[in-house]
Amino acid sequence: MNPDEHLALARQLRADSSDLWDGGRVHLAAEALWGVVNHLASAVLKHERQNDADTNLSERRNLAHRLFAGNPSTRYIYESWSWAGSLHGHFYNGNLTPEQLRQRRVQALLLADNLERVLVTALPGQVG
């Protein structure tokens, strides 16, 4: 997939996640939101490389750190990666309380917003 395809899929997954959340299907909503974060990070990495090479989880996590750790106002975004990852874990383990799910969802959405902002700035012709 190229960066534009990752962005389109991330936007669709985000809409799906919202619909699933509103419908009470939080396990699936959490997993879809994890997909959003991963597709956006993959898109940024592929844009930087200017190729379609696959990205691995540690590369995507390190991207979040590299992009946001230098800015004190966004330092918490790197931590948001772990919280987003716990949504993925919840899909398999069902180990989060409703309040933990809500908190982690908020953080994952914030991370997704910031990753998309970076991506839309980098890709020509994209609308935020």
Coordinates of C-alpha atoms in Angstrom, one line a residue:
M1 CA 0.0 0.0 0.0
N2 CA 1.2 3.5 -0.7
P3 CA 0.7 6.4 1.7
D4 CA -2.5 7.7 0.1
E5 CA -4.0 4.2 0.4
H6 CA -3.0 3.9 4.1
L7 CA -4.6 7.3 4.8
A8 CA -7.8 6.4 3.1
L9 CA -8.0 3.1 5.0
A10 CA -7.2 4.8 8.3
R11 CA -10.0 7.3 7.7
Q12 CA -12.5 4.5 6.9
L13 CA -11.3 2.5 10.0
R14 CA -11.8 5.6 12.1
A15 CA -15.4 6.0 10.9
D16 CA -16.0 2.3 11.5
S17 CA -14.5 2.5 15.0
S18 CA -16.7 5.4 15.9
D19 CA -19.8 3.6 14.6
L20 CA -18.8 0.4 16.5
W21 CA -18.2 2.4 19.7
D22 CA -21.5 4.1 19.4
G23 CA -23.2 0.7 18.9
G24 CA -21.6 -0.7 22.0
R25 CA -19.2 -3.0 20.2
V26 CA -16.2 -1.7 22.0
H27 CA -13.9 -4.7 21.4
L28 CA -14.2 -4.2 17.7
A29 CA -14.0 -0.5 18.0
A30 CA -10.8 -0.7 20.0
E31 CA -9.2 -3.0 17.4
A32 CA -10.3 -0.7 14.5
L33 CA -8.7 2.3 16.3
W34 CA -5.5 0.4 16.7
G35 CA -5.6 -0.1 13.0
V36 CA -6.1 3.6 12.4
V37 CA -2.9 4.5 14.4
N38 CA -0.9 1.8 12.6
H39 CA -2.0 2.7 9.1
L40 CA -1.3 6.4 9.7
A41 CA 2.2 5.6 11.0
S42 CA 2.9 3.3 8.1
A43 CA 1.8 6.0 5.7
V44 CA 4.2 8.6 7.2
L45 CA 7.1 6.2 7.1
K46 CA 6.4 5.2 3.5
H47 CA 6.1 8.8 2.5
E48 CA 9.5 9.5 4.2
R49 CA 11.1 6.6 2.3
Q50 CA 9.2 7.3 -0.9
N51 CA 8.5 3.6 -1.3
D52 CA 5.9 1.0 -0.5
A53 CA 8.1 -1.2 1.8
D54 CA 6.3 -2.8 4.7
T55 CA 6.9 -1.2 8.2
N56 CA 7.1 -3.1 11.4
L57 CA 5.6 -2.3 14.8
S58 CA 8.9 -1.0 16.3
E59 CA 9.4 1.3 13.3
R60 CA 5.9 2.7 13.7
R61 CA 6.3 3.2 17.5
N62 CA 9.7 4.8 17.0
L63 CA 8.2 7.2 14.4
A64 CA 5.7 8.5 17.0
H65 CA 8.6 9.1 19.4
R66 CA 10.7 10.8 16.8
L67 CA 7.9 13.0 15.5
F68 CA 6.6 14.2 18.9
A69 CA 9.2 13.7 21.6
G70 CA 11.1 16.9 20.8
N71 CA 8.0 19.0 21.4
P72 CA 7.2 19.4 25.1
S73 CA 3.6 20.1 24.3
T74 CA 3.2 16.7 22.5
R75 CA 5.5 14.6 24.6
Y76 CA 2.6 12.6 25.9
I77 CA 1.8 11.4 22.4
Y78 CA 4.6 8.8 22.6
E79 CA 2.9 7.4 25.7
S80 CA -0.4 7.4 23.7
W81 CA 1.2 4.7 21.5
S82 CA 1.2 2.3 24.5
W83 CA -2.3 3.2 25.3
A84 CA -3.4 2.6 21.7
G85 CA -1.6 -0.7 21.9
S86 CA -3.6 -1.7 25.0
L87 CA -6.7 -1.3 22.9
H88 CA -5.3 -4.0 20.6
G89 CA -4.6 -6.1 23.6
H90 CA -8.1 -5.6 24.9
F91 CA -9.5 -7.1 21.6
Y92 CA -7.8 -10.4 22.5
N93 CA -7.9 -10.3 26.3
G94 CA -10.9 -8.2 27.3
N95 CA -8.8 -6.9 30.2
L96 CA -9.7 -3.2 30.3
T97 CA -12.5 -1.6 32.3
P98 CA -15.0 0.6 30.6
E99 CA -13.3 3.7 32.0
Q100 CA -9.8 2.4 30.9
L101 CA -11.3 1.8 27.4
R102 CA -12.6 5.4 27.3
Q103 CA -9.3 6.9 28.5
R104 CA -7.3 4.9 26.0
R105 CA -9.6 5.6 23.2
V106 CA -9.3 9.4 23.8
Q107 CA -5.5 9.1 23.8
A108 CA -5.5 6.9 20.7
L109 CA -7.7 9.4 18.9
L110 CA -5.4 12.2 19.8
L111 CA -2.4 10.2 18.5
A112 CA -4.3 9.5 15.3
D113 CA -5.2 13.2 14.9
N114 CA -1.5 14.2 15.3
L115 CA -0.3 11.5 12.9
E116 CA -2.8 12.5 10.3
R117 CA -1.9 16.1 10.6
V118 CA 1.8 15.2 9.9
L119 CA 0.7 13.1 7.0
V120 CA -1.7 15.5 5.4
T121 CA 1.0 18.2 5.6
A122 CA 3.5 15.9 3.8
L123 CA 1.2 14.5 1.1
P124 CA 0.3 16.8 -1.8
G125 CA -3.4 17.1 -2.5
Q126 CA -4.7 15.8 0.8
V127 CA -7.3 17.6 2.8
G128 CA -7.1 17.6 6.6

